[in-house]
Amino acid sequence: MLLMFTTWLSEYISFFSVFNYITLRAVLATLTSLFLGLILGPIMIRYLSAIKFGQSVRDDGPQSHLQKTGTPTMGGSLILTGITSTTLLWADLSNRYVWVALLVTLSLGLSDSMMI
């Protein structure tokens, strides 16, 4: 999405043509995903703890695992949020392989998160 905007903007201001380089967009996507994870992580953990969507631990397991009772699960959804948002922001959305990779990642990630 931002690539389309900066490509249009580079016709008027040549500085913005630097966003056509995939290496810069990869670095910016990584930083965007990092900051999203740092900001949304604590919020998501509080929310999942509030709705008591936690890990159940079997009694016959090791004693050290009993500490994990109530630990929020679905942490992969935070990763999927970061991947999806940064892909939509920084990737070349006119490339069909971007869409294929995003849909495969989402389908595998969601199917893994839904396994109980």
Short mmCIF file of C-alpha atoms in Angstrom, two decimals:
data_model
loop_
_atom_site.label_atom_id
_atom_site.label_comp_id
_atom_site.label_asym_id
_atom_site.label_seq_id
_atom_site.Cartn_x
_atom_site.Cartn_y
_atom_site.Cartn_z
CA MET A 1 0.00 0.00 0.00
CA LEU A 2 2.77 2.43 0.90
CA LEU A 3 4.74 1.34 -2.17
CA MET A 4 1.95 2.53 -4.45
CA PHE A 5 1.80 5.84 -2.61
CA THR A 6 5.56 6.41 -2.62
CA THR A 7 5.81 5.41 -6.29
CA TRP A 8 3.22 8.05 -7.14
CA LEU A 9 4.93 10.56 -4.86
CA SER A 10 8.36 9.89 -6.40
CA GLU A 11 7.10 11.40 -9.66
CA TYR A 12 6.98 14.75 -7.86
CA ILE A 13 9.68 14.34 -5.20
CA SER A 14 12.58 12.16 -6.33
CA PHE A 15 13.63 11.26 -2.78
CA PHE A 16 10.69 8.87 -2.45
CA SER A 17 12.06 6.61 -5.19
CA VAL A 18 14.27 5.08 -2.48
CA PHE A 19 11.19 3.13 -1.35
CA ASN A 20 11.31 1.12 -4.59
CA TYR A 21 14.28 -0.81 -3.17
CA ILE A 22 13.13 -4.07 -1.64
CA THR A 23 15.98 -4.05 0.91
CA LEU A 24 14.80 -0.79 2.45
CA ARG A 25 11.21 -2.01 2.53
CA ALA A 26 12.32 -5.28 4.16
CA VAL A 27 14.14 -3.38 6.92
CA LEU A 28 11.18 -1.05 7.44
CA ALA A 29 8.78 -4.01 7.50
CA THR A 30 10.93 -5.73 10.12
CA LEU A 31 11.01 -2.62 12.29
CA THR A 32 7.27 -2.08 11.85
CA SER A 33 6.56 -5.66 12.89
CA LEU A 34 8.88 -5.35 15.88
CA PHE A 35 7.18 -2.21 17.14
CA LEU A 36 3.72 -3.67 16.56
CA GLY A 37 4.70 -6.72 18.59
CA LEU A 38 6.11 -4.61 21.40
CA ILE A 39 3.02 -2.42 21.51
CA LEU A 40 0.32 -5.04 20.95
CA GLY A 41 1.97 -7.86 22.92
CA PRO A 42 1.16 -6.67 26.45
CA ILE A 43 -2.31 -5.59 25.36
CA MET A 44 -3.04 -9.00 23.87
CA ILE A 45 -1.66 -10.85 26.90
CA ARG A 46 -3.86 -8.80 29.25
CA TYR A 47 -6.90 -9.39 27.05
CA LEU A 48 -6.33 -13.14 26.76
CA SER A 49 -5.75 -13.37 30.51
CA ALA A 50 -8.93 -11.39 31.19
CA ILE A 51 -11.08 -13.75 29.12
CA LYS A 52 -9.26 -16.69 30.75
CA PHE A 53 -8.07 -18.10 27.44
CA GLY A 54 -5.16 -19.90 29.04
CA GLN A 55 -3.15 -23.06 28.83
CA SER A 56 -4.47 -26.08 30.70
CA VAL A 57 -1.78 -28.27 32.24
CA ARG A 58 -2.22 -31.97 32.97
CA ASP A 59 -1.68 -33.11 36.53
CA ASP A 60 0.42 -36.10 35.47
CA GLY A 61 3.07 -33.90 33.84
CA PRO A 62 6.26 -32.56 35.41
CA GLN A 63 5.82 -30.34 38.47
CA SER A 64 7.62 -27.48 36.71
CA HIS A 65 4.80 -27.33 34.14
CA LEU A 66 2.22 -26.51 36.82
CA GLN A 67 3.55 -22.93 36.81
CA LYS A 68 2.21 -22.59 33.27
CA THR A 69 -1.41 -22.92 34.37
CA GLY A 70 -3.37 -19.98 33.01
CA THR A 71 -0.64 -18.85 30.61
CA PRO A 72 -2.40 -17.24 27.64
CA THR A 73 -2.25 -19.21 24.42
CA MET A 74 -2.75 -17.95 20.86
CA GLY A 75 0.57 -16.07 20.85
CA GLY A 76 0.85 -16.96 17.19
CA SER A 77 -1.99 -14.57 16.47
CA LEU A 78 0.33 -11.73 17.50
CA ILE A 79 2.90 -12.95 14.99
CA LEU A 80 0.25 -13.27 12.28
CA THR A 81 -0.94 -9.74 13.02
CA GLY A 82 2.58 -8.42 12.57
CA ILE A 83 3.18 -10.36 9.37
CA THR A 84 -0.15 -9.39 7.83
CA SER A 85 0.01 -5.72 8.68
CA THR A 86 3.60 -5.24 7.54
CA THR A 87 2.97 -7.18 4.35
CA LEU A 88 -0.03 -5.02 3.54
CA LEU A 89 1.96 -1.87 4.33
CA TRP A 90 5.32 -2.53 2.69
CA ALA A 91 4.97 -5.29 0.07
CA ASP A 92 4.30 -4.90 -3.64
CA LEU A 93 0.60 -5.78 -3.61
CA SER A 94 0.50 -6.06 -7.38
CA ASN A 95 2.70 -9.17 -7.14
CA ARG A 96 0.50 -12.27 -6.94
CA TYR A 97 3.20 -14.24 -5.13
CA VAL A 98 2.94 -11.83 -2.21
CA TRP A 99 -0.74 -12.70 -1.91
CA VAL A 100 -0.08 -16.43 -2.21
CA ALA A 101 2.62 -16.30 0.48
CA LEU A 102 0.40 -14.23 2.77
CA LEU A 103 -2.61 -16.53 2.38
CA VAL A 104 -0.53 -19.67 2.92
CA THR A 105 1.09 -18.15 6.02
CA LEU A 106 -2.28 -17.09 7.42
CA SER A 107 -3.93 -20.43 6.73
CA LEU A 108 -1.10 -22.44 8.31
CA GLY A 109 -0.82 -20.05 11.25
CA LEU A 110 -4.55 -19.99 11.94
CA SER A 111 -4.86 -23.76 11.63
CA ASP A 112 -1.96 -24.16 14.08
CA SER A 113 -3.47 -21.68 16.54
CA MET A 114 -6.86 -23.36 16.42
CA MET A 115 -5.45 -26.82 17.25
CA ILE A 116 -6.23 -27.61 20.85
#
